[in-house]
C-alpha positions as a Python dict, from the first residue, in 0.01 Angstrom:
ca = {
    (1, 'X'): (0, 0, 0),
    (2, 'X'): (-72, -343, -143),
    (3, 'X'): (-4, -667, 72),
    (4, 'X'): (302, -738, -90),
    (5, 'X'): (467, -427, -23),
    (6, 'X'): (382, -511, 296),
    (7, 'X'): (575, -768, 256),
    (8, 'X'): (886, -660, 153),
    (9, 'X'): (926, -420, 402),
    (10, 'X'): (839, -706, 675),
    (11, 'X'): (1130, -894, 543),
    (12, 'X'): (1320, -615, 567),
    (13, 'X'): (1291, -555, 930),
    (14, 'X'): (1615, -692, 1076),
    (15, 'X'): (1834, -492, 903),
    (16, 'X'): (2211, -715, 935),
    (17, 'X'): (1939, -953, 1061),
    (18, 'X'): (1844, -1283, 947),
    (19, 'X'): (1719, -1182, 574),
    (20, 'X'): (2127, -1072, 510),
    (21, 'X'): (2169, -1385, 688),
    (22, 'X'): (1970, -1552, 450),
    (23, 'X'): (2126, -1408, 182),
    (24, 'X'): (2437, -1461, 236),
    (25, 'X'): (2408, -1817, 297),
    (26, 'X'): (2596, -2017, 83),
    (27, 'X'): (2850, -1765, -24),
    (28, 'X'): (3227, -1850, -52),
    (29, 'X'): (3388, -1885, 288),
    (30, 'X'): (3724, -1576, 431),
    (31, 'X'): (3935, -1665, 681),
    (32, 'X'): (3753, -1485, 1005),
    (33, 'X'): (3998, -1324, 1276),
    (34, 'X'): (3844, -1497, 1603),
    (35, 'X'): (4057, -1550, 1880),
    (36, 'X'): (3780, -1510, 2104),
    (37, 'X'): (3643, -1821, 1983),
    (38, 'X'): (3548, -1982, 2336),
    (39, 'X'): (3406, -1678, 2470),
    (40, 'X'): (3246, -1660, 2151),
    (41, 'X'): (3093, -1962, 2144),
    (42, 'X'): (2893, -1948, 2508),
    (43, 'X'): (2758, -1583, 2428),
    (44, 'X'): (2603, -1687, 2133),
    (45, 'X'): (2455, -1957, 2318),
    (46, 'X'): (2359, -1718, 2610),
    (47, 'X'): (2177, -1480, 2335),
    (48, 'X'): (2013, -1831, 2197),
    (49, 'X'): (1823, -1878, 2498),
    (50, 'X'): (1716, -1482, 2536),
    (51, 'X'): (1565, -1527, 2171),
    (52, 'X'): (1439, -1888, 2183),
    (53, 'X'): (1270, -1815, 2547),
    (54, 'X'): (1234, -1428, 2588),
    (55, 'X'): (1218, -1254, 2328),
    (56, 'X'): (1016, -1484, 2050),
    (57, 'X'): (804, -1628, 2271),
    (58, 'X'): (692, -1163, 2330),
    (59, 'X'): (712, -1135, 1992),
    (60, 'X'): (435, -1410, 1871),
    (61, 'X'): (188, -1290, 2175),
    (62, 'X'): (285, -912, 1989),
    (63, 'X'): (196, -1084, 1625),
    (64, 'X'): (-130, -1220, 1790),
    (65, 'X'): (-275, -903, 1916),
    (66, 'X'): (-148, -652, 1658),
    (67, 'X'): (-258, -716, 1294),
    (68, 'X'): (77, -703, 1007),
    (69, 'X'): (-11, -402, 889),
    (70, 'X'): (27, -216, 1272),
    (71, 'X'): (363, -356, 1296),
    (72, 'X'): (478, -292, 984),
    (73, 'X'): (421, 76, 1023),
    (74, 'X'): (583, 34, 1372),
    (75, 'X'): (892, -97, 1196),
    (76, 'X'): (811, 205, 942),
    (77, 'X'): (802, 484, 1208),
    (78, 'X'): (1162, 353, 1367),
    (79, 'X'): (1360, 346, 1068),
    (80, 'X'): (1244, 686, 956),
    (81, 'X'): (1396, 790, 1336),
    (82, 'X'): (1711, 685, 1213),
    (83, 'X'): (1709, 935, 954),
    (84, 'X'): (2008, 1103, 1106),
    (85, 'X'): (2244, 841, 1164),
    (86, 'X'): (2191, 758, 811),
    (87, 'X'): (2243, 1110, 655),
    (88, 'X'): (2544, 1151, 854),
    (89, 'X'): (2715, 833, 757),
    (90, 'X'): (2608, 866, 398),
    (91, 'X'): (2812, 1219, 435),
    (92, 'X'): (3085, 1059, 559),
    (93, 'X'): (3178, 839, 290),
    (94, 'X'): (3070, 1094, 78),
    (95, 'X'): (2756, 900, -76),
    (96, 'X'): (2592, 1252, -180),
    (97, 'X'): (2319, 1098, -361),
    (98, 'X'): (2220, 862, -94),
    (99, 'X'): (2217, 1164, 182),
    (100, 'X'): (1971, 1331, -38),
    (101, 'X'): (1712, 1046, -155),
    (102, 'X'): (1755, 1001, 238),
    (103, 'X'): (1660, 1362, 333),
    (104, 'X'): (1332, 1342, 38),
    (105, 'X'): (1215, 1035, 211),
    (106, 'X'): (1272, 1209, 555),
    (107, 'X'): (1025, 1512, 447),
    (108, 'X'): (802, 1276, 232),
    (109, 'X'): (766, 1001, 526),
    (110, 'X'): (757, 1275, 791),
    (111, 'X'): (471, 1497, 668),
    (112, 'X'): (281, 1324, 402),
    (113, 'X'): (387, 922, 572),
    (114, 'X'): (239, 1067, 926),
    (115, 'X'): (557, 1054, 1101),
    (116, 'X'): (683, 764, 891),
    (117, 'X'): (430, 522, 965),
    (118, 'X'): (369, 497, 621),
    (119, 'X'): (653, 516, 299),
    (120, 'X'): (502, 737, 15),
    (121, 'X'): (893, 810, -65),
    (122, 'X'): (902, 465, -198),
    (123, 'X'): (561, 411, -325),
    (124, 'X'): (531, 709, -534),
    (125, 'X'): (882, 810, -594),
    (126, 'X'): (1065, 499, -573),
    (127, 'X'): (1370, 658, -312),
    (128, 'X'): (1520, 385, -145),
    (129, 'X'): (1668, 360, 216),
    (130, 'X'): (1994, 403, 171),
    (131, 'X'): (2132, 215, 558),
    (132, 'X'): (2465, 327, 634),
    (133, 'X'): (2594, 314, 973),
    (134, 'X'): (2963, 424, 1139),
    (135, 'X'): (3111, 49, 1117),
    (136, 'X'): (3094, 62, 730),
    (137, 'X'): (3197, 456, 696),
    (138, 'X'): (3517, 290, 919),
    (139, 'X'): (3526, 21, 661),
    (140, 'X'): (3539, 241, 390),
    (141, 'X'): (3815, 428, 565),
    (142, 'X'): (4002, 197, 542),
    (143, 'X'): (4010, 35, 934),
    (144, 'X'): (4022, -320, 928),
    (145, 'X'): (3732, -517, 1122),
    (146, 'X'): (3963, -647, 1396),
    (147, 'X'): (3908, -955, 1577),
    (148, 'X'): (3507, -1134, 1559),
    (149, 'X'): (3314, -1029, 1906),
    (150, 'X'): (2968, -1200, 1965),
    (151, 'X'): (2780, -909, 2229),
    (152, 'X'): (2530, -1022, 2497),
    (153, 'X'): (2181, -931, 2335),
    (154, 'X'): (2312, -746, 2057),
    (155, 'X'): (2449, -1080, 1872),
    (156, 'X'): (2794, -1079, 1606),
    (157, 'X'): (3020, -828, 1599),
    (158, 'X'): (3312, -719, 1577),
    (159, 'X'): (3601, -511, 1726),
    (160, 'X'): (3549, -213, 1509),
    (161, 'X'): (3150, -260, 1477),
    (162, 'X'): (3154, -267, 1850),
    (163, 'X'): (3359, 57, 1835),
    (164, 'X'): (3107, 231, 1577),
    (165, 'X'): (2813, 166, 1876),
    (166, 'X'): (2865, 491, 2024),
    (167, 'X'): (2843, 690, 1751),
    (168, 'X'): (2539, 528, 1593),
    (169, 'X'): (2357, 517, 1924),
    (170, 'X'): (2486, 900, 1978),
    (171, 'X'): (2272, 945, 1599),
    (172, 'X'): (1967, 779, 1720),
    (173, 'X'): (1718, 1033, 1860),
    (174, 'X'): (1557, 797, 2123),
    (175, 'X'): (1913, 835, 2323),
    (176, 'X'): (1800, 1177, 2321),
    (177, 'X'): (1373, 1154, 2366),
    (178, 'X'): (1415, 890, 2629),
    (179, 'X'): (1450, 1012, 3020),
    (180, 'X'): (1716, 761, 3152),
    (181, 'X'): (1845, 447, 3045),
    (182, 'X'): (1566, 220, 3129),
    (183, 'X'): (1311, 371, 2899),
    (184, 'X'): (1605, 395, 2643),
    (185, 'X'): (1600, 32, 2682),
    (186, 'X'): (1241, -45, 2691),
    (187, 'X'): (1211, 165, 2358),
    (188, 'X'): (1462, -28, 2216),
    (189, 'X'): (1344, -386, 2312),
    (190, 'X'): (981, -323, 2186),
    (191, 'X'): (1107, -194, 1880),
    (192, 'X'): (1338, -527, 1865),
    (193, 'X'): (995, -719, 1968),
    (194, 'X'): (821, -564, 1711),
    (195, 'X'): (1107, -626, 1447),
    (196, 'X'): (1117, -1044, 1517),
    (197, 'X'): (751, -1042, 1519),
    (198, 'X'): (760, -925, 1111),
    (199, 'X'): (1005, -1251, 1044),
    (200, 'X'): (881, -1542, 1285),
    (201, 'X'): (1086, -1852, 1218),
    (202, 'X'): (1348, -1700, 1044),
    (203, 'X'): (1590, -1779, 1300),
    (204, 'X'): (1489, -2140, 1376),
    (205, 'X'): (1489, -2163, 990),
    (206, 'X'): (1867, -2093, 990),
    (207, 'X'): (1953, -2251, 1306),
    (208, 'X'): (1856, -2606, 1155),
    (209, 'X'): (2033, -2569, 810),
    (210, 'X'): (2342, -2461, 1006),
    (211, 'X'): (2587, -2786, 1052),
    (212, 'X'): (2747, -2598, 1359),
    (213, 'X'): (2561, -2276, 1451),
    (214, 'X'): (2836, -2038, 1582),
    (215, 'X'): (3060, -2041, 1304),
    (216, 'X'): (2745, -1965, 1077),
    (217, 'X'): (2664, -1636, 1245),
    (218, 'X'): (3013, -1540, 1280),
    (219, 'X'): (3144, -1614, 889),
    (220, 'X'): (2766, -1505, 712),
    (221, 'X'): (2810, -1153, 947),
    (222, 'X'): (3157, -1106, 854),
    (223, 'X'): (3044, -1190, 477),
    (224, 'X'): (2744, -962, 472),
    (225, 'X'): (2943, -664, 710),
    (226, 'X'): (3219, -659, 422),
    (227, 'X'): (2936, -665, 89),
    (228, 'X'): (2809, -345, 232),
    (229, 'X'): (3107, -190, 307),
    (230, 'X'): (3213, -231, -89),
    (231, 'X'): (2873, -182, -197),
}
């Protein structure tokens, strides 16, 4: 795999992250349901300072010592995990295609990728990822997003996102692999480590084009959440 597919999959490693962000920028604005807005407001300022002096500051010593490439398959090897919350979800809003490009890469990546770490489904075959998770298959039920919720750590939300946590986590196998809640954790801030380290100054980027930062996060999230439920 060439350096620019490299690349693309390193911007694609915060999935609802700051590349939608990015994306999104700029798009016309929706009225956002927030009456949380002061509670709102301090925990996205709380989960500033965890990034800006936790979590970046492990994530550049982790882009020091481990070359692109290593991370990128690190990235690689979690997403392919996530095979199952994927299939499911592509099931249940009856995406049949998707569910089955998504069980081909799950063979390909598993047996021929070593374990994912590498994406032959993509290189040679040109199967996507197809990322669905329960908060869109709600969306495409039909249940409204409910009222705008900014989570400690886990950044925007919302009330039915927040609700579609349990199942998703309940889909990922390292719920299942880990013994106890503090390696669940562990596992899941390295792989977040390893995920910020593949987009350095992405954040800071948007956090000094943004007039007034909270309102950013929470419109562009609503914005992005609803293009992939219609998608």
């Amino acid at each position: 795999m060439d350096g620019s597919d490299t690349r693309v999959e390193a911007e694609q490693a915060t999935d609802g992250g700051f590349v939608d962000l990015e994306d999104e920028f700029g798009a016309p604005q929706q009225e956002v349901n927030d009456p949380f807005a002061g509670y709102n407001r301090a925990m996205t300022g709380f989960n500033d300072w965890v990034f800006l002096w936790l979590l970046n500051p492990v994530a550049k010593g982790w882009r020091a010592v481990v070359p692109e490439g290593g991370r990128t398959a690190v990235f690689r090897f979690f997403k392919n995990l996530l095979y199952p919350l994927r299939l499911v979800n592509n099931l249940l809003q009856a995406k049949l295609g998707g569910a089955v490009e998504e069980t081909g890469r799950f063979a390909v990546n598993s047996t021929i990728g070593i374990l994912g770490l590498f994406d032959p489904a993509q290189a040679w075959f040109g199967w996507e990822a197809h990322d669905e998770d329960f908060g869109q298959t709600l969306g495409v039920w039909g249940v409204g997003s409910g009222p705008h919720i900014v989570l400690p750590f886990l950044g925007p939300s919302n009330l039915r996102d927040t609700f579609a946590l349990a199942p998703d986590w309940s889909l990922d196998p390292i719920t299942y692999y880990a013994k106890g809640y503090p390696q669940q954790i562990g596992i899941w801030t390295f792989k977040s480590v390893n995920a910020t380290s593949l987009d350095i100054g992405g954040y800071e980027s948007l956090k000094k084009d943004a007039v007034d930062f909270y309102p950013f996060l929470r419109d562009v999230y609503e914005q992005n959440r609803k293009k992939k439920i219609e998608e």
